[in-house]
mmCIF file of N, CA and C in Angstrom:
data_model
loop_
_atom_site.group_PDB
_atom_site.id
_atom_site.type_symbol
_atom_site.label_atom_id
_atom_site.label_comp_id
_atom_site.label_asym_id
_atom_site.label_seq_id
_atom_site.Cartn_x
_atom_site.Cartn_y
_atom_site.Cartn_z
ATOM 1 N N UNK A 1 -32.071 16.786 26.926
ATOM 2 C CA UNK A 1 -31.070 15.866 26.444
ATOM 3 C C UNK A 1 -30.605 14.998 27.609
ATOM 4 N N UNK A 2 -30.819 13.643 28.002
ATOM 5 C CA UNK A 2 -29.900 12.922 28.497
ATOM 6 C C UNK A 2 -28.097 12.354 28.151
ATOM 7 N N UNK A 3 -27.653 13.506 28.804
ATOM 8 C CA UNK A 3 -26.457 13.402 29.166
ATOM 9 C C UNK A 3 -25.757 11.978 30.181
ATOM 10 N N UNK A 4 -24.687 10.914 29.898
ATOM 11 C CA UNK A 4 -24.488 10.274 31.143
ATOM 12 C C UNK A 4 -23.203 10.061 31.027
ATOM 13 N N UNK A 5 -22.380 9.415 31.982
ATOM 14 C CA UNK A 5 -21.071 8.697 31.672
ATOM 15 C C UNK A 5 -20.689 7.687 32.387
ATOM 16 N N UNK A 6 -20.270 6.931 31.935
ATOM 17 C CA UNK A 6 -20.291 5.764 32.185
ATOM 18 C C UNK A 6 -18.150 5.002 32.435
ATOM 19 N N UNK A 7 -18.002 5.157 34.204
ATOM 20 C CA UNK A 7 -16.262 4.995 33.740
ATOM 21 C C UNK A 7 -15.773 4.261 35.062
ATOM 22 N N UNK A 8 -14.743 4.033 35.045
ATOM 23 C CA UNK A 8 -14.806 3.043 36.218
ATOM 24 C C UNK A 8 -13.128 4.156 36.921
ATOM 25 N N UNK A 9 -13.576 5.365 37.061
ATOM 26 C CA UNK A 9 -13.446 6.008 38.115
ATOM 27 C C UNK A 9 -14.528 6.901 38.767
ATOM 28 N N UNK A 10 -14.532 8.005 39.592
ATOM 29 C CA UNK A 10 -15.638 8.680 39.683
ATOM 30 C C UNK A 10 -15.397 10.561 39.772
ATOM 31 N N UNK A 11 -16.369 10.598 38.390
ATOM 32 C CA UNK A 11 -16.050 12.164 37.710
ATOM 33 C C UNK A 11 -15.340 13.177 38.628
ATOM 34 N N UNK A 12 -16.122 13.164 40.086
ATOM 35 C CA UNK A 12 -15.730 14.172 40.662
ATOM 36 C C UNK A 12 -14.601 14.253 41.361
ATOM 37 N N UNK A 13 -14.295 12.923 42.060
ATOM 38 C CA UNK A 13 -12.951 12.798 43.170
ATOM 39 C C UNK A 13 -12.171 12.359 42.114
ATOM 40 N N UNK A 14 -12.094 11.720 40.822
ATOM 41 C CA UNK A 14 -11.169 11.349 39.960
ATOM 42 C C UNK A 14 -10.401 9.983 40.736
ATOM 43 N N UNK A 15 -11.205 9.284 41.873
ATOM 44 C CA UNK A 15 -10.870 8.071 42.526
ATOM 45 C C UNK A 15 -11.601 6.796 42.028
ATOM 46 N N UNK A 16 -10.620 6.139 41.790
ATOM 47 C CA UNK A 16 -11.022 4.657 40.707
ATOM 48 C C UNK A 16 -12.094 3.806 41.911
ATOM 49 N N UNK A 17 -12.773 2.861 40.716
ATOM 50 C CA UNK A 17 -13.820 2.120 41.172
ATOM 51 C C UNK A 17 -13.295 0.784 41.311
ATOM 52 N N UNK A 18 -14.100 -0.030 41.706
ATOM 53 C CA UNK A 18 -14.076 -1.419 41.631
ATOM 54 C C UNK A 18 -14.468 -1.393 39.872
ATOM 55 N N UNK A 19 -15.219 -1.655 39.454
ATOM 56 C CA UNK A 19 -15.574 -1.341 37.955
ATOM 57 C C UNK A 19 -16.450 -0.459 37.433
ATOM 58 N N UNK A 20 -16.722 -0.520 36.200
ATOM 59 C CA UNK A 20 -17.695 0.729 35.568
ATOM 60 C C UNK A 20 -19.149 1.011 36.226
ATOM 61 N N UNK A 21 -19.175 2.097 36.569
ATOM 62 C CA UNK A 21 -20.685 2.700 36.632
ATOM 63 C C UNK A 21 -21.078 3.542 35.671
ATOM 64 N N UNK A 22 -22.622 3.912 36.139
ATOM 65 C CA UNK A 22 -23.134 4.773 35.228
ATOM 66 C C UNK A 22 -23.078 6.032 36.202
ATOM 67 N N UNK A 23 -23.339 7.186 35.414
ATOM 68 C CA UNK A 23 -23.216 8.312 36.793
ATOM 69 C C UNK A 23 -24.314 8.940 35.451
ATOM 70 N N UNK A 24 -25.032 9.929 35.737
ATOM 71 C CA UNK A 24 -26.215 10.957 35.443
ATOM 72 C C UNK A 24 -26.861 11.666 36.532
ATOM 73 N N UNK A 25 -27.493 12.434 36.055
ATOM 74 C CA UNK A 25 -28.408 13.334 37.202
ATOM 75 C C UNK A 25 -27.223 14.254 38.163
ATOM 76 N N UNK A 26 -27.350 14.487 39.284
ATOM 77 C CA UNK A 26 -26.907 15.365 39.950
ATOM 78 C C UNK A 26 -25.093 14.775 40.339
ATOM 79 N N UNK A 27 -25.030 13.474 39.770
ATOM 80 C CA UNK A 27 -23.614 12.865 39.620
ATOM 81 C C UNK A 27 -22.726 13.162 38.005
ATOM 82 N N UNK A 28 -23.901 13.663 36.922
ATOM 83 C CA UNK A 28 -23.173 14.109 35.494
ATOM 84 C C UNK A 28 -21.871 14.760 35.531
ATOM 85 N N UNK A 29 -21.503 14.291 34.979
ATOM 86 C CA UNK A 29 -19.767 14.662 34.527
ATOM 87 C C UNK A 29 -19.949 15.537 33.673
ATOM 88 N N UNK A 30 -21.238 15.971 32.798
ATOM 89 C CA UNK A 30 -21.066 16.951 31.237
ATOM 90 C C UNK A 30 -22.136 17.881 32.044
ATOM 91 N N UNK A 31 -21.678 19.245 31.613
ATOM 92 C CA UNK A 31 -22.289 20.461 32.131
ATOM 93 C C UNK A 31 -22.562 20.511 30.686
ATOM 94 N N UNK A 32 -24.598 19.999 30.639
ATOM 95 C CA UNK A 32 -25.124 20.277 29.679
ATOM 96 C C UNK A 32 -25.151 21.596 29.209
ATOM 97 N N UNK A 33 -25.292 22.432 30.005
ATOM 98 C CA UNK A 33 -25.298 24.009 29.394
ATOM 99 C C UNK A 33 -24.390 24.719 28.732
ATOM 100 N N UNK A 34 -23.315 24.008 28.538
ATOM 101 C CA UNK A 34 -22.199 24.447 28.121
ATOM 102 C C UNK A 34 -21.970 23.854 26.623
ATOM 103 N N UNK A 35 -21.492 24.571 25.943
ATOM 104 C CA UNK A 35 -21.405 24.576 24.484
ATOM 105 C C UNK A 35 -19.907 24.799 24.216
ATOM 106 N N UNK A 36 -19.668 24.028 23.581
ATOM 107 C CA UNK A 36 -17.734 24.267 22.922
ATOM 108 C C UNK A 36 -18.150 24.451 21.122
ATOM 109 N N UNK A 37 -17.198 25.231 20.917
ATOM 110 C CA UNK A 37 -17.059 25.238 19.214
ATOM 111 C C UNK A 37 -15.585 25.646 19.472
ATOM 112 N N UNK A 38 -15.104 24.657 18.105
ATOM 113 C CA UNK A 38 -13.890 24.808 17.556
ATOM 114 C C UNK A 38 -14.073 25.184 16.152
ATOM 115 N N UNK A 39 -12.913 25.995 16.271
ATOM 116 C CA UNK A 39 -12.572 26.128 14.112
ATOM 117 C C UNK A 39 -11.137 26.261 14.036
ATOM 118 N N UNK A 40 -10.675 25.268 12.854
ATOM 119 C CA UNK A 40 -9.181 25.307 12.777
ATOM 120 C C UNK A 40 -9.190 25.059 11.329
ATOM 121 N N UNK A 41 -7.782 25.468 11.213
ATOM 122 C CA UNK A 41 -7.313 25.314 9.932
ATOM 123 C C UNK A 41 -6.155 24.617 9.556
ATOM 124 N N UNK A 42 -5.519 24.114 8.743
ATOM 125 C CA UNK A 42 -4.396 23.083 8.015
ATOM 126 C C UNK A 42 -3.976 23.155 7.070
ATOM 127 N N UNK A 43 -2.570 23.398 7.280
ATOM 128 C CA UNK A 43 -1.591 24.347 5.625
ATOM 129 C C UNK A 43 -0.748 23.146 5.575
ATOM 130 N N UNK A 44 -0.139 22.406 4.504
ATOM 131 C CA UNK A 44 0.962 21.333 4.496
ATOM 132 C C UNK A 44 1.210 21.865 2.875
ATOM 133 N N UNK A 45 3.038 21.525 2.979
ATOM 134 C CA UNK A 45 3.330 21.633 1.705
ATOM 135 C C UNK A 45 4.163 20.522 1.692
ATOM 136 N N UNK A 46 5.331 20.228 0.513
ATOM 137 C CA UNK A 46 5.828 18.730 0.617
ATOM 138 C C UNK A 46 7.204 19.334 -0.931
ATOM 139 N N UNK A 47 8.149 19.647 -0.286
ATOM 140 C CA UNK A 47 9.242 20.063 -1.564
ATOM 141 C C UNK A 47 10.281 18.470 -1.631
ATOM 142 N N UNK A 48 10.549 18.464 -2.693
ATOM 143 C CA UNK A 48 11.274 17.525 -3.065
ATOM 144 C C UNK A 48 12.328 17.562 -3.132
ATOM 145 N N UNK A 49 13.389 17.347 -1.884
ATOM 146 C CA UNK A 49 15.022 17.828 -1.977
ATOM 147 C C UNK A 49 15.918 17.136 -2.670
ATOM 148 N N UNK A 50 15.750 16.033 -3.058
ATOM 149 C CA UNK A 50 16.502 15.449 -4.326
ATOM 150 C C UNK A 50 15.320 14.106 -4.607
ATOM 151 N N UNK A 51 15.902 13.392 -6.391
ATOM 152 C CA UNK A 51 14.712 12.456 -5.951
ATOM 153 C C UNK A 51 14.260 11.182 -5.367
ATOM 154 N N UNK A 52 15.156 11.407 -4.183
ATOM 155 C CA UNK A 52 15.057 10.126 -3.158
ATOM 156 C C UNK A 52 14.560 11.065 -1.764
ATOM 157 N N UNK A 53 14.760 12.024 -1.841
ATOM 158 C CA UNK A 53 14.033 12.744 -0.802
ATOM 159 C C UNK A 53 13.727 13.840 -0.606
ATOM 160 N N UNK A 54 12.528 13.599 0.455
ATOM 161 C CA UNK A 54 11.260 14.927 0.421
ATOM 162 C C UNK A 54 11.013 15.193 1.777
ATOM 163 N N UNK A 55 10.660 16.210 1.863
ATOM 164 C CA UNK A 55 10.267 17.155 2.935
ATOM 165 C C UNK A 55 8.751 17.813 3.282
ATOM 166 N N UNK A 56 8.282 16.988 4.110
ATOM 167 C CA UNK A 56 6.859 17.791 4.344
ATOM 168 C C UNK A 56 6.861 18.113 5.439
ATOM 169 N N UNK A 57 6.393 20.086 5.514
ATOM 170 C CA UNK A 57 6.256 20.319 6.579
ATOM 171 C C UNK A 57 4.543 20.608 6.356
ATOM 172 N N UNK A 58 3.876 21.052 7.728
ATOM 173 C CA UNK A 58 2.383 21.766 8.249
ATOM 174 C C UNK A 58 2.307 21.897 9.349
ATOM 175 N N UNK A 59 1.216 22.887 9.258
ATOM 176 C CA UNK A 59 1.280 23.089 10.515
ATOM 177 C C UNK A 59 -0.842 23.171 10.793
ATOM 178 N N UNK A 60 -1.428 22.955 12.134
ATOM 179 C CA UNK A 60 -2.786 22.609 12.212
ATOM 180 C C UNK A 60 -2.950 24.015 13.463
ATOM 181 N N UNK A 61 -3.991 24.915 13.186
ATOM 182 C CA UNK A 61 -4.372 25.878 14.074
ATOM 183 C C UNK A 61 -5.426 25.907 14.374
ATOM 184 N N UNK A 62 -6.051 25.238 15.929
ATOM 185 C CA UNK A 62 -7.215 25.364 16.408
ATOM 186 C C UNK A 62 -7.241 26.258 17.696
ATOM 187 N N UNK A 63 -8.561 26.616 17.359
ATOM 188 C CA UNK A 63 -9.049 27.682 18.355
ATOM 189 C C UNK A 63 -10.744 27.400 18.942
ATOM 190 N N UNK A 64 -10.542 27.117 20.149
ATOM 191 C CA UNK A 64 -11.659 26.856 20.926
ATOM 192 C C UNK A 64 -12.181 27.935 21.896
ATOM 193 N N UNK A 65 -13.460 28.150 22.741
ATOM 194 C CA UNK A 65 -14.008 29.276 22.747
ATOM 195 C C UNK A 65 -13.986 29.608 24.293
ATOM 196 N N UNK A 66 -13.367 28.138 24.983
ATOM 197 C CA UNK A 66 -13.261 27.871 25.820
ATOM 198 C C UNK A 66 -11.900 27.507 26.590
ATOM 199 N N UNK A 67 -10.911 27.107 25.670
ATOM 200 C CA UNK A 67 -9.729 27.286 25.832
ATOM 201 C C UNK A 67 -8.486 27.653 25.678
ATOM 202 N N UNK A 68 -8.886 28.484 24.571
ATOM 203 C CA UNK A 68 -7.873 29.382 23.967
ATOM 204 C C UNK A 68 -7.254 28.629 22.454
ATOM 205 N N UNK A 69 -6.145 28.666 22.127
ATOM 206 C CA UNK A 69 -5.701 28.059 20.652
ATOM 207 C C UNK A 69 -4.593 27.763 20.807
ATOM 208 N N UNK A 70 -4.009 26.958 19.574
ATOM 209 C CA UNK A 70 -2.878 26.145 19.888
ATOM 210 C C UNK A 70 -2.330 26.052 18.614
ATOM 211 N N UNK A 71 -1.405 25.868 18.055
ATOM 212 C CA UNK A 71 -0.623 25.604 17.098
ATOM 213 C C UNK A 71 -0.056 24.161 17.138
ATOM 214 N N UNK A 72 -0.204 22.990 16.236
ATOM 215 C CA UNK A 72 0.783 22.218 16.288
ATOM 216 C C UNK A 72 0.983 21.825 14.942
ATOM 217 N N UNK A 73 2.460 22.125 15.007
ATOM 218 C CA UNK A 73 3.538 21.592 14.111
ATOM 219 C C UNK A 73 3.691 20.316 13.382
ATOM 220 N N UNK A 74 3.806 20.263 12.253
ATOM 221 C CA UNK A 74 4.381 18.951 11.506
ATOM 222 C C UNK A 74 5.530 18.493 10.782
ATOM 223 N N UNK A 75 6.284 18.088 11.030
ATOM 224 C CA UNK A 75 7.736 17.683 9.697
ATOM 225 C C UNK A 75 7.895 16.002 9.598
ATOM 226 N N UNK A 76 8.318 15.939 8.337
ATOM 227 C CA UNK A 76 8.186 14.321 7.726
ATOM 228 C C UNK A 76 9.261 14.351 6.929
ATOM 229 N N UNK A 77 10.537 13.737 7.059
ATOM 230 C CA UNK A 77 11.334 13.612 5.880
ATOM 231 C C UNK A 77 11.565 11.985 5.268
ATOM 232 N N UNK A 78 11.248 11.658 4.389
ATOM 233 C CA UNK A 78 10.969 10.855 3.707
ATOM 234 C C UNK A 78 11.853 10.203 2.961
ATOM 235 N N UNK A 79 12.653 8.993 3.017
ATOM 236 C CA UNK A 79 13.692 8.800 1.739
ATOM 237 C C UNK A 79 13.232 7.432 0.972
ATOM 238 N N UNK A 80 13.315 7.733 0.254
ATOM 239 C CA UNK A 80 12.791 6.213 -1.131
ATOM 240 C C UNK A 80 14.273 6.096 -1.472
ATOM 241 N N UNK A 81 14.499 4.941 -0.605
ATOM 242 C CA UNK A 81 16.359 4.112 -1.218
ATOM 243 C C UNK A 81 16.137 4.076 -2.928
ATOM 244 N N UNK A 82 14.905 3.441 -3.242
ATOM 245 C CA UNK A 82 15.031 3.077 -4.770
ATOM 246 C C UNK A 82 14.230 3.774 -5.364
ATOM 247 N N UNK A 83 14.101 4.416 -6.963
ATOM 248 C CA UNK A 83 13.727 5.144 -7.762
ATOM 249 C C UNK A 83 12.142 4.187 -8.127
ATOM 250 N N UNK A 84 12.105 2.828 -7.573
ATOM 251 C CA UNK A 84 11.225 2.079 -8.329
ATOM 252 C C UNK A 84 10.114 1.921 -6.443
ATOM 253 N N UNK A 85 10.957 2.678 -5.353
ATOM 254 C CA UNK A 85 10.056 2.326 -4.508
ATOM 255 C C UNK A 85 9.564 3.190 -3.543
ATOM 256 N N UNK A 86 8.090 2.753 -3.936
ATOM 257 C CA UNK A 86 6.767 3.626 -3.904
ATOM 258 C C UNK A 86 6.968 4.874 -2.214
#
């Protein structure tokens, strides 16, 4: 697989360029051998506290194999001034 990257700093010192290069070969930024998998999941519900306003919470749980997992949170409260708006 040709792997490359292409950035106008440089991968390893993280010290900016004049502009973009290409970097590959023994300059690659991606450690082809390395494999990531994620799997997550996503719960949202949405109650209606009166009918001008609503409440959605969720929450998103990913877990990677390589960096451990994370939880992040969601809340949305919502008010429709008018009964006619959307």
């Amino acid at each position: 697989m040709d792997t490359w990257l292409e950035a106008n700093f440089d991968p390893i010192t993280h010290m900016p360029l004049d502009g973009f290069q290409h970097f590959s070969g023994d300059k690659n930024y991606f450690r082809e051998h390395l494999k990531r998998s994620r799997n997550s999941a996503f719960v949202q519900d949405q109650y209606d506290i009166t009918d001008m306003l609503t409440l959605t919470t969720g929450a998103r749980l990913e877990s990677y194999n390589d960096a451990g997992q994370g939880v992040s949170p969601m809340v949305s409260l919502l008010y429709k001034p008018h009964k006619q708006h959307v």
